[in-house]
Short mmCIF file of C-alpha atoms and ligand atoms in Angstrom, two decimals:
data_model
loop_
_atom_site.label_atom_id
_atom_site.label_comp_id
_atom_site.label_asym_id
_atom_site.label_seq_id
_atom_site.Cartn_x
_atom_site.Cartn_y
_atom_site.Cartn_z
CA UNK A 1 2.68 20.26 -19.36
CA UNK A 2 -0.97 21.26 -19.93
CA UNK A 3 -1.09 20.09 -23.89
CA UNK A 4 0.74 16.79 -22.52
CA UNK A 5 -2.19 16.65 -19.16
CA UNK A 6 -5.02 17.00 -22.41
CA UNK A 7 -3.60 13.67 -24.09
CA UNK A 8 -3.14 11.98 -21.23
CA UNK A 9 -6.55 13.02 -19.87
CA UNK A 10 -8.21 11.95 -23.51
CA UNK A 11 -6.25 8.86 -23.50
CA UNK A 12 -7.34 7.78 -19.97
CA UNK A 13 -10.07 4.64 -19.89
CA UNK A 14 -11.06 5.94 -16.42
CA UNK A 15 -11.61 9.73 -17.92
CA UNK A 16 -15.93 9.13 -17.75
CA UNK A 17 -15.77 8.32 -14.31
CA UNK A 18 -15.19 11.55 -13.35
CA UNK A 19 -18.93 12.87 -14.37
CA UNK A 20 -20.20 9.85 -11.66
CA UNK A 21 -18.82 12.47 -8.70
CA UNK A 22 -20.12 15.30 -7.51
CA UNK A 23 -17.13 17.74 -7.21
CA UNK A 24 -17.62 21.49 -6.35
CA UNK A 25 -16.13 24.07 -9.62
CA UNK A 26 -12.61 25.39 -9.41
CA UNK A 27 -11.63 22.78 -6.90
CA UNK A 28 -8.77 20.14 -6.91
CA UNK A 29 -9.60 18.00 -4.45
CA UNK A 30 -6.49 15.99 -3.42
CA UNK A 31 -7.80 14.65 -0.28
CA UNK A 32 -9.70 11.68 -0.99
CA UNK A 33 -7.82 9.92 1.21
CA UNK A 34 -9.09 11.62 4.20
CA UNK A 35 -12.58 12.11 3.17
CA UNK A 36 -13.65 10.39 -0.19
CA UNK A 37 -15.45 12.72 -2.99
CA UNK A 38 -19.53 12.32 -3.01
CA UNK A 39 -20.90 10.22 -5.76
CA UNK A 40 -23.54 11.61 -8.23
CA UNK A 41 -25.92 9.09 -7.12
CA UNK A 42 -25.75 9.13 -3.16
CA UNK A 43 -28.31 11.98 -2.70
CA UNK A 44 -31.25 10.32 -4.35
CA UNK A 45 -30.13 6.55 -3.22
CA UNK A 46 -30.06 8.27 0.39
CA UNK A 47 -33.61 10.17 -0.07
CA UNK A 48 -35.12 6.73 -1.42
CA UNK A 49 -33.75 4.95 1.68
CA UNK A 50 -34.95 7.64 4.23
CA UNK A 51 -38.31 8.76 2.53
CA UNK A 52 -39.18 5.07 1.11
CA UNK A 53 -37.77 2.64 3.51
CA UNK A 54 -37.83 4.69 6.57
CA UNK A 55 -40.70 6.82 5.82
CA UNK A 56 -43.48 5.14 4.29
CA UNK A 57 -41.75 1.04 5.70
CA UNK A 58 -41.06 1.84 8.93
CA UNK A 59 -40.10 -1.01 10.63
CA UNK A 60 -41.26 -3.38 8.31
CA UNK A 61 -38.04 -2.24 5.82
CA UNK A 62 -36.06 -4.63 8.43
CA UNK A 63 -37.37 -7.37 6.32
CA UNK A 64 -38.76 -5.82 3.37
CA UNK A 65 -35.98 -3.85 2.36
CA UNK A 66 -33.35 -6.55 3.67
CA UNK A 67 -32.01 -4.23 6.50
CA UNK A 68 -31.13 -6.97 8.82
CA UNK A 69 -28.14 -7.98 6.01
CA UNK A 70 -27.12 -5.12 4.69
CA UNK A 71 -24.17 -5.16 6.74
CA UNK A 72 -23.47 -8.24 5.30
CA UNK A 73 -24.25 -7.71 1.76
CA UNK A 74 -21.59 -4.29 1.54
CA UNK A 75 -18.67 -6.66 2.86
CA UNK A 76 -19.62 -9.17 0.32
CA UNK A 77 -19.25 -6.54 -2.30
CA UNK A 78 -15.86 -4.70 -0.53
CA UNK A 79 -14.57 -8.68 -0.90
CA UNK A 80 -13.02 -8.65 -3.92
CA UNK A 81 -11.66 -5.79 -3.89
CA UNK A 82 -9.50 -6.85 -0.96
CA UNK A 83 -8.72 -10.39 -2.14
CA UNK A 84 -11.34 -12.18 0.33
CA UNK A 85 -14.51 -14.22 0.65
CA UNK A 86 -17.66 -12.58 0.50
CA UNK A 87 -18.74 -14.31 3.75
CA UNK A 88 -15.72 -13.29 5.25
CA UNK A 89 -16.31 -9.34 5.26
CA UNK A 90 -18.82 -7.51 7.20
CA UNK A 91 -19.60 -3.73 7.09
CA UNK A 92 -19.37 -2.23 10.44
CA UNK A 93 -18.81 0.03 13.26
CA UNK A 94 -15.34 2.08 12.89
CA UNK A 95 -12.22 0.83 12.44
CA UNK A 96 -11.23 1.90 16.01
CA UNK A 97 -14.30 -0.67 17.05
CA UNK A 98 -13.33 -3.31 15.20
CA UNK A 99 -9.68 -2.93 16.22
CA UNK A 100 -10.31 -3.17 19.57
CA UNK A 101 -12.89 -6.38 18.56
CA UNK A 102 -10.56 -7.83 16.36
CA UNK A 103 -7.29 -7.46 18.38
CA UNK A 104 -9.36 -9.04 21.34
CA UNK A 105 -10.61 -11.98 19.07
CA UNK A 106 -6.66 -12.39 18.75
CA UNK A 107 -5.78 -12.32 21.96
CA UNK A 108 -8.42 -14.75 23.03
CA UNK A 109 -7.01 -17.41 20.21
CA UNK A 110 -3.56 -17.19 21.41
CA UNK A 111 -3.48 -17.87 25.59
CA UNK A 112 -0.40 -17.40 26.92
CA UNK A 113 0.93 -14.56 24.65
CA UNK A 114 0.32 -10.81 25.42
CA UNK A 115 1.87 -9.04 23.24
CA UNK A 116 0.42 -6.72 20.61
CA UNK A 117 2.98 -5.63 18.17
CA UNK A 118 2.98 -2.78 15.78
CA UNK A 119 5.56 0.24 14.32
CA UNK A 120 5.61 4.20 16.44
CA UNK A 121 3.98 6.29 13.99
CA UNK A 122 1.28 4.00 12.85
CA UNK A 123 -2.16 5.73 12.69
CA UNK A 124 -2.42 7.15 16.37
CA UNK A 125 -5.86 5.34 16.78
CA UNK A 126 -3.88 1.59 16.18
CA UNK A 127 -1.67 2.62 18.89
CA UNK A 128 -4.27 3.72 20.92
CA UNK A 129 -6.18 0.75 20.83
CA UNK A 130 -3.53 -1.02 21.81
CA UNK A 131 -2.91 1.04 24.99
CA UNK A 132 -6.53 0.97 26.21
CA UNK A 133 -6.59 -2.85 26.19
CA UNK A 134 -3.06 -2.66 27.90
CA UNK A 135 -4.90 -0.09 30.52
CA UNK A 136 -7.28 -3.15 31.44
CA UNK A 137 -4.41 -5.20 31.96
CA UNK A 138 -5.19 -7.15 28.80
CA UNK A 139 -2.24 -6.94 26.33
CA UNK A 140 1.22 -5.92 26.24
CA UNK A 141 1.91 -3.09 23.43
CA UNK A 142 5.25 -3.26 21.63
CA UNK A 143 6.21 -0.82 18.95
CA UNK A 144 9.51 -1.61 16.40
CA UNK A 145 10.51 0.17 13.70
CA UNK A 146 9.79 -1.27 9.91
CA UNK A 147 13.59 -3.08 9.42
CA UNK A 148 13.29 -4.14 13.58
CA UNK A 149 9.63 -5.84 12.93
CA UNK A 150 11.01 -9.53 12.13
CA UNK A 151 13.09 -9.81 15.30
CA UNK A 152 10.58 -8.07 17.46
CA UNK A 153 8.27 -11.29 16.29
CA UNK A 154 9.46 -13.47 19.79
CA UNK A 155 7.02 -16.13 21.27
CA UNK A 156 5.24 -13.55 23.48
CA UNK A 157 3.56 -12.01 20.75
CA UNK A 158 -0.03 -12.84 20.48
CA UNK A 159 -0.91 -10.27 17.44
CA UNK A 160 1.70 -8.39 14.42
CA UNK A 161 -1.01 -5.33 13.85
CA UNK A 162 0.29 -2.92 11.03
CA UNK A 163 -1.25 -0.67 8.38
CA UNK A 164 -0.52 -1.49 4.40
CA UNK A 165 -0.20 2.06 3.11
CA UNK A 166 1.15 4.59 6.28
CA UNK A 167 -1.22 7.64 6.72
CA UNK A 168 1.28 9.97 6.69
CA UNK A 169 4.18 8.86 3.99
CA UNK A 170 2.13 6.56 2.00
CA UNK A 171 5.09 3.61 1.73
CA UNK A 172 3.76 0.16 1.48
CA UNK A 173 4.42 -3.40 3.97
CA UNK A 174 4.96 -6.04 1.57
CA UNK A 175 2.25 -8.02 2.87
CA UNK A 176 3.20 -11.23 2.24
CA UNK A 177 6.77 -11.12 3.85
CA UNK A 178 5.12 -9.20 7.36
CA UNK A 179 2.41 -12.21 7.62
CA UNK A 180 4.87 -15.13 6.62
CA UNK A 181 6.68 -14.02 9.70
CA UNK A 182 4.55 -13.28 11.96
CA UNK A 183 2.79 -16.75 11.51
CA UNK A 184 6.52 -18.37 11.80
CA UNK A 185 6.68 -16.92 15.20
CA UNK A 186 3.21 -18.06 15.93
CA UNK A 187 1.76 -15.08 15.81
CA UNK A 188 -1.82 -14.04 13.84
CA UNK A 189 -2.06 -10.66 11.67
CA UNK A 190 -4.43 -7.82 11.58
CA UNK A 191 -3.92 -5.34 8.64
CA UNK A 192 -5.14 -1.58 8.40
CA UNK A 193 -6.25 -1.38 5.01
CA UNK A 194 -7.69 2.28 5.94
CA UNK A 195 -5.52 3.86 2.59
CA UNK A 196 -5.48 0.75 0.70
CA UNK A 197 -9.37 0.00 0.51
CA UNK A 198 -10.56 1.35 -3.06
CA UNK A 199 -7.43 2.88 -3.71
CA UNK A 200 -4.96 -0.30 -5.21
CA UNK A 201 -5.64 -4.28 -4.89
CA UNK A 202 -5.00 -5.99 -1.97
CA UNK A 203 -5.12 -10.01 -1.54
CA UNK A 204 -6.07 -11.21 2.14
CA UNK A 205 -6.62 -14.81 0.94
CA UNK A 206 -3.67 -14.77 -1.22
CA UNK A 207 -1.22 -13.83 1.94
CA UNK A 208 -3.01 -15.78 4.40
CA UNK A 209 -4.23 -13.10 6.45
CA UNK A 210 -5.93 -13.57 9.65
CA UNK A 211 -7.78 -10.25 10.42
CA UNK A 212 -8.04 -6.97 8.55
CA UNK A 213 -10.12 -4.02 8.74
CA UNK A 214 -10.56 -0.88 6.82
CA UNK A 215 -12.62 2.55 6.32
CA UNK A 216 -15.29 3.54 4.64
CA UNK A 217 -14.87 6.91 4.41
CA UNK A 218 -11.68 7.71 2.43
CA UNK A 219 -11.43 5.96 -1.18
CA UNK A 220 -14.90 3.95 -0.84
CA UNK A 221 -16.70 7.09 -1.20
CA UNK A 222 -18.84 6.30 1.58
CA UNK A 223 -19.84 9.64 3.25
CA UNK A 224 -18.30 11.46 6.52
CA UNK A 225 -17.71 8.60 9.46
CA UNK A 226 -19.14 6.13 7.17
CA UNK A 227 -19.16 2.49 8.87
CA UNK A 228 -15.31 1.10 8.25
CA UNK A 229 -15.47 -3.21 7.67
CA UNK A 230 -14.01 -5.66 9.25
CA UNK A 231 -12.38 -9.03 7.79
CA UNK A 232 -12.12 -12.70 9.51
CA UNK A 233 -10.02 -15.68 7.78
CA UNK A 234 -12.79 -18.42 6.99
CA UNK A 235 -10.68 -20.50 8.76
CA UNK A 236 -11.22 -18.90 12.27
CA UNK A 237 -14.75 -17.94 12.27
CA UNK A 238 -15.62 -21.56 14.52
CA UNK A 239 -12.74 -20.49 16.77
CA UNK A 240 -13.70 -16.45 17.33
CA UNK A 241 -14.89 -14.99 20.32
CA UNK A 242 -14.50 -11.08 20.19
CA UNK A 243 -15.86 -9.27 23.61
CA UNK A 244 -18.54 -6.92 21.92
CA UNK A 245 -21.11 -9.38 22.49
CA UNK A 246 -23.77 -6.83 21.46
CA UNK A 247 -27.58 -8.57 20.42
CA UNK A 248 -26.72 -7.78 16.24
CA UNK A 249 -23.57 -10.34 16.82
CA UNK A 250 -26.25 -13.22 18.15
CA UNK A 251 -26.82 -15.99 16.23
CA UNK A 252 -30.98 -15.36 16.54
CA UNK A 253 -31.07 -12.03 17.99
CA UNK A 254 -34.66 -11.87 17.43
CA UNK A 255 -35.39 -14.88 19.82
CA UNK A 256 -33.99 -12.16 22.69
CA UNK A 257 -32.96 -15.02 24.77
CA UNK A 258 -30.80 -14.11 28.14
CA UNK A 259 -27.96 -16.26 26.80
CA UNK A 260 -25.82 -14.94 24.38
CA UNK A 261 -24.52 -17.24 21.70
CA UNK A 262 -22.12 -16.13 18.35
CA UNK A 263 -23.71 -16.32 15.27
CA UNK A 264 -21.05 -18.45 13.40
CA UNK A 265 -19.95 -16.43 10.37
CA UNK A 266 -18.87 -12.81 10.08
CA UNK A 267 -21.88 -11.39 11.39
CA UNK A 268 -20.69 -12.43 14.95
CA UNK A 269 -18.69 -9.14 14.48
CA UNK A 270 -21.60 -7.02 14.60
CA UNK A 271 -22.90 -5.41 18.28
CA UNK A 272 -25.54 -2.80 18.30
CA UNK A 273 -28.33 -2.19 15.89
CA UNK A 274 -26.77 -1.41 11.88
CA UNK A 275 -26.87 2.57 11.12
CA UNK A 276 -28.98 2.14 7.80
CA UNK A 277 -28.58 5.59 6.53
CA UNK A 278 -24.81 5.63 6.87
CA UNK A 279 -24.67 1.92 4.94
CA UNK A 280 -27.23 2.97 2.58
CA UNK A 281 -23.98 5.88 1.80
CA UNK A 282 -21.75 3.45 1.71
CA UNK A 283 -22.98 1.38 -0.24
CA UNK A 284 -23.21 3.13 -3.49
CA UNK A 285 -19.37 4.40 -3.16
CA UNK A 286 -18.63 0.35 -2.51
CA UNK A 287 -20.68 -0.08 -5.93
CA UNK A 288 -18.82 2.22 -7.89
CA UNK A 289 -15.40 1.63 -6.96
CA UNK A 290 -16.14 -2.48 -7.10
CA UNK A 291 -17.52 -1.12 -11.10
CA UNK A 292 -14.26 0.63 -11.60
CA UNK A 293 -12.53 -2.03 -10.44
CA UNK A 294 -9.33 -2.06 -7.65
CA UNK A 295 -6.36 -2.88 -10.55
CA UNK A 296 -7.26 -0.27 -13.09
CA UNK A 297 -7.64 2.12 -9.75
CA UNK A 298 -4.25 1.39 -9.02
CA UNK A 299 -2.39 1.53 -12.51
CA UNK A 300 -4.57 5.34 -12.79
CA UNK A 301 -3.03 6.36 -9.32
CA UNK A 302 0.39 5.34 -10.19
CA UNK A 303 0.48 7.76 -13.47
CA UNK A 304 -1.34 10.20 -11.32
CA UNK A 305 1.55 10.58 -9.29
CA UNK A 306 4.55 9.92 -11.39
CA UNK A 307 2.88 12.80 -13.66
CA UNK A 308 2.19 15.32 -10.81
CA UNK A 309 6.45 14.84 -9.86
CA UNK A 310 7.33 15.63 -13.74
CA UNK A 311 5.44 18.31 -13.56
CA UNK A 312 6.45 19.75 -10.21
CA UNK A 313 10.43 18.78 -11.75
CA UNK A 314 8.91 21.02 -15.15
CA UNK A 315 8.33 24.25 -12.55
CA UNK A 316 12.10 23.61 -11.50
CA UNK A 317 10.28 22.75 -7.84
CA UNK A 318 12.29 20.35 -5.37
CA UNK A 319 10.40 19.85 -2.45
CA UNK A 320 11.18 16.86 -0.44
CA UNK A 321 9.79 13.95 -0.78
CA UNK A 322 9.05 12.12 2.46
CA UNK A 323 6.67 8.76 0.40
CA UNK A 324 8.69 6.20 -1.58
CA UNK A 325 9.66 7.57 -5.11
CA UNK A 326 8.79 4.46 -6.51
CA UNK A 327 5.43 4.48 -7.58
CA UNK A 328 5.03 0.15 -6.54
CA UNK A 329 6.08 1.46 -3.19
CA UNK A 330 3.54 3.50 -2.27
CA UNK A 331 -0.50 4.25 -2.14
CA UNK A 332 -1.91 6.53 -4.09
CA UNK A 333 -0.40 9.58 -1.90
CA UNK A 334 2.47 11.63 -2.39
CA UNK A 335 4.12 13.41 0.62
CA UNK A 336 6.04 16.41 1.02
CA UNK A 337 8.37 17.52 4.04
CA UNK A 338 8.46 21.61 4.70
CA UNK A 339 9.21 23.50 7.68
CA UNK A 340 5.74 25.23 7.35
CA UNK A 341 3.43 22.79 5.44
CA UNK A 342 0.66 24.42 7.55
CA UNK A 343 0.68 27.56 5.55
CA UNK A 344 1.72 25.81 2.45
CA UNK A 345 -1.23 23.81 2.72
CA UNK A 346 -3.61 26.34 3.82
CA UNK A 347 -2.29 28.80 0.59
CA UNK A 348 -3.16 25.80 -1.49
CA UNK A 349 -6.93 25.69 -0.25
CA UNK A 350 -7.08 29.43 -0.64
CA UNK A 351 -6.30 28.71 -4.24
CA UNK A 352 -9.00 25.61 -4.68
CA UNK A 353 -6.19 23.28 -4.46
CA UNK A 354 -7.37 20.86 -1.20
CA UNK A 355 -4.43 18.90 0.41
CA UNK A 356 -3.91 18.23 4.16
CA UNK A 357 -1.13 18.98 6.40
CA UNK A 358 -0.32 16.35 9.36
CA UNK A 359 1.36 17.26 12.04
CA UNK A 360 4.50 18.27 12.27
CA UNK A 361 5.72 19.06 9.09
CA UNK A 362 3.80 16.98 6.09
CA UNK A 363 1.94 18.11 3.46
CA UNK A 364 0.14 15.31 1.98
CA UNK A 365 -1.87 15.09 -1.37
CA UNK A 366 -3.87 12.17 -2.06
CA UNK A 367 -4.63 11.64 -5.41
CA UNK A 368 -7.80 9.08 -5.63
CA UNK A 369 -8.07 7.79 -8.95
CA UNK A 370 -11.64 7.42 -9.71
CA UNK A 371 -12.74 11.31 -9.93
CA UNK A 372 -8.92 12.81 -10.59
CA UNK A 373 -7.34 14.30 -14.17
CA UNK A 374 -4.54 14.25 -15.23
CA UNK A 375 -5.23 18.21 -15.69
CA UNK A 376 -5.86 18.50 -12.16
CA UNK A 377 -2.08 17.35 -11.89
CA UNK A 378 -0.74 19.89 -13.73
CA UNK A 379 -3.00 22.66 -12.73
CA UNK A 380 -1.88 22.03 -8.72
CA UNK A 381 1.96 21.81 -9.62
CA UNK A 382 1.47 24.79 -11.41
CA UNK A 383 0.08 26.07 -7.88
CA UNK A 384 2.18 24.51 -6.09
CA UNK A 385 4.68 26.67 -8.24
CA UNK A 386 3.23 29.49 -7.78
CA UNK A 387 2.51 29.60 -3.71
CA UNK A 388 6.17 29.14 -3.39
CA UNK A 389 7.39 31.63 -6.01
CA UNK A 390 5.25 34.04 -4.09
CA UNK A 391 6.13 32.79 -0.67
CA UNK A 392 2.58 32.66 -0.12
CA UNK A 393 2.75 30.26 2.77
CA UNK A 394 4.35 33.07 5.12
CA UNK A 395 1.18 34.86 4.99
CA UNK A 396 -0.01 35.06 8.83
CA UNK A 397 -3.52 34.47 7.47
CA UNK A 398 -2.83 30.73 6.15
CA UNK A 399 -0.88 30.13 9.55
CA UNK A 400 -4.09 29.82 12.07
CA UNK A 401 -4.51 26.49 13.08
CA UNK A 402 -8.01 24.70 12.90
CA UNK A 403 -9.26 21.73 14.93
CA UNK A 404 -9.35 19.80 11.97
CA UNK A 405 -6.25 19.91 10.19
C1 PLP B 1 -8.59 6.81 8.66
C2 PLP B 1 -7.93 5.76 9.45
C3 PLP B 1 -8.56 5.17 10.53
C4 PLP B 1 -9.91 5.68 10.97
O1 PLP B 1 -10.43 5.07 12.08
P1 PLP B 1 -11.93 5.38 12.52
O2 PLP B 1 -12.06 4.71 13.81
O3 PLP B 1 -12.82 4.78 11.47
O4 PLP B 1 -12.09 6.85 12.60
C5 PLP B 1 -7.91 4.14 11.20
N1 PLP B 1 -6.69 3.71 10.79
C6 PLP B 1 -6.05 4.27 9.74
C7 PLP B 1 -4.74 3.75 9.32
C8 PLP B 1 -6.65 5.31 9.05
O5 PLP B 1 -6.01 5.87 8.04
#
């Protein structure tokens, strides 16, 4: 598989992109999907912001060094990757934040409905979000399974909230079909594009969606809790009130008046004061993936993934799959089910092989297209071969639990 993993790697119009990351030696890293690899240029872009701007322009680098819209200027530039306006996106906050903001904003448009919708198992911070604003007596959470969505959709529900790619198995909504019916019911949409973002295209405008957010963290290539972004439809921004009416979402926050009013556009989403150095991150991983561009992202992740299952079918390995095996059915993420995928995960990372288990039983390799070869494939089936020939995931030393799993 190696001699075929060379021509595919040499053949590959993505292959240069790899020197634009800096990745540690005799690592695979197939968890860009949790935490996004650090690009070549974020150290000095970072030491310019906080030695230049900070350091010698203090507070003047609010104007001079267009602080006040960088917020702003990243969503314009995450946009297009995810099918919408540039005035429409706004880099923010976390995606927990602008949940809550942007489920609120929902709520608020449709009186007389309560009920937040999503599927169990969506990322445990959705569902959470949910329940908090349920605690204040605010909304009503109800969770149906993917084929009960459609005739959960009843006139009570205010808001359909789902996530495009799930966390865990990587399988796909079809987009279009969720929104189409929650609008029929009279219901608005908010979309989790946390594993979508960066990874494959996505087209808000061309499904009519109403709210979206997304991180900035995991295939962005922002940097650890890097702000996550948040997405309005054009065509609510006169009609949005969300409840984080913080002094960075006033229209003229610098006229510190004692009445708060929205600024119209996007930037209404903002609340406290914009964390520079974590945008100035962000920013150059928004840059690079926008230069790499979402659809040739996508068509690399696909052959990623098909290759890495040939190769795992070439070791005679049969692990189950949990994620769709249809590569149009999935992010860029392949799942396996195994009664320990703790230890088979941890024997992985003692080999330089970095996956992620999630809990119970899922070990989950993400396979970002931007930095990943299609050497790296083979090499980690050949691993993955190996660990289980060896039974290496019994060892009571790769079956301690850490906090961070
Ligand atoms: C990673 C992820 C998040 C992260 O939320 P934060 O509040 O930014 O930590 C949310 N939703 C999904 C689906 C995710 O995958």
């Amino acid at each position: 598989m190696m001699t075929r993993a060379f021509e595919l790697d040499a053949s590959d119009p993505l292959s240069d992109y790899r020197q634009r990351f800096t990745l540690p030696d005799g690592v695979i890293y197939l968890d860009g999907n949790s935490l996004g690899a650090l690009p070549t240029a974020t150290p000095a872009a970072m030491a310019r912001v906080v030695e230049n701007e900070w350091g010698e322009g203090l507070i003047r680098s609010w104007n001079d060094a267009d602080w006040f819209e960088m917020g702003g200027r990243i969503g314009a530039k995450i946009a297009p990757l995810i099918g919408a306006q540039p005035d429409e996106v706004i880099a923010c906050d976390t995606v927990s934040v602008n949940l809550f903001k942007l489920i609120s904003a929902a709520l608020a448009m449709r009186p007389g409905r309560k009920v937040i919708l999503s599927e169990p198992g969506n990322f445990p911070t959705d569902i959470y979000m949910i329940e908090g604003l349920e605690r204040q007596g605010l909304a009503v959470q109800r969770l149906a399974s993917r084929g009960r969505i459609t005739e959960a959709l009843d006139d009570d529900v205010a808001l359909l909230m789902l996530t495009h790619a799930h966390y865990k198995t990587g399988e796909l909504f079809d987009m279009a079909a969720m929104t189409k019916a929650a609008h029929d019911a009279g219901a608005l949409v908010l979309w989790d594009l946390s594993h979508s973002t960066g990874a494959m295209p996505v087209d808000l405008n061309g499904v009519d969606a109403d709210f979206a957010t997304g991180c900035g963290y995991k295939y962005l290539c922002g940097g650890p809790g890097a702000p996550a972004f948040a997405y309005v439809a054009e065509r609510h921004h006169a009609g949005l009130a969300q409840p984080l009416t913080g002094w960075f979402g006033h229209a003229r926050p610098f006229a510190f008046s004692d009445e708060y009013e929205a600024a119209p556009g996007i930037e209404q989403l903002q609340c406290g004061t914009s964390p520079i150095l974590g945008l100035a991150a962000l920013e150059v991983g928004v840059d690079l993936i926008a230069e790499i561009g979402v659809d040739r992202l996508y068509a690399k992740s696909q052959a990623l993934s098909e290759f890495f299952l040939e190769c795992m079918a070439a070791h005679g390995m049969s692990l189950e799959l949990v994620s769709p095996s249809q590569s149009d059915e999935r992010g860029s993420q392949l799942s396996f089910r195994h009664e320990n995928a703790y230890g088979l995960c941890q024997a992985l990372i003692a080999r330089g092989v970095i996956g992620d288990f999630r809990d119970p039983d899922i070990l989950r390799l993400g396979f970002a297209p931007a930095y990943l070869r299609f050497e790296d494939m083979a090499e980690a089936a050949r691993h993955l071969a190996e660990v289980f020939a060896g039974e290496e995931w019994r060892r009571e030393e790769f079956n301690r639990r850490a906090a961070v799993t």
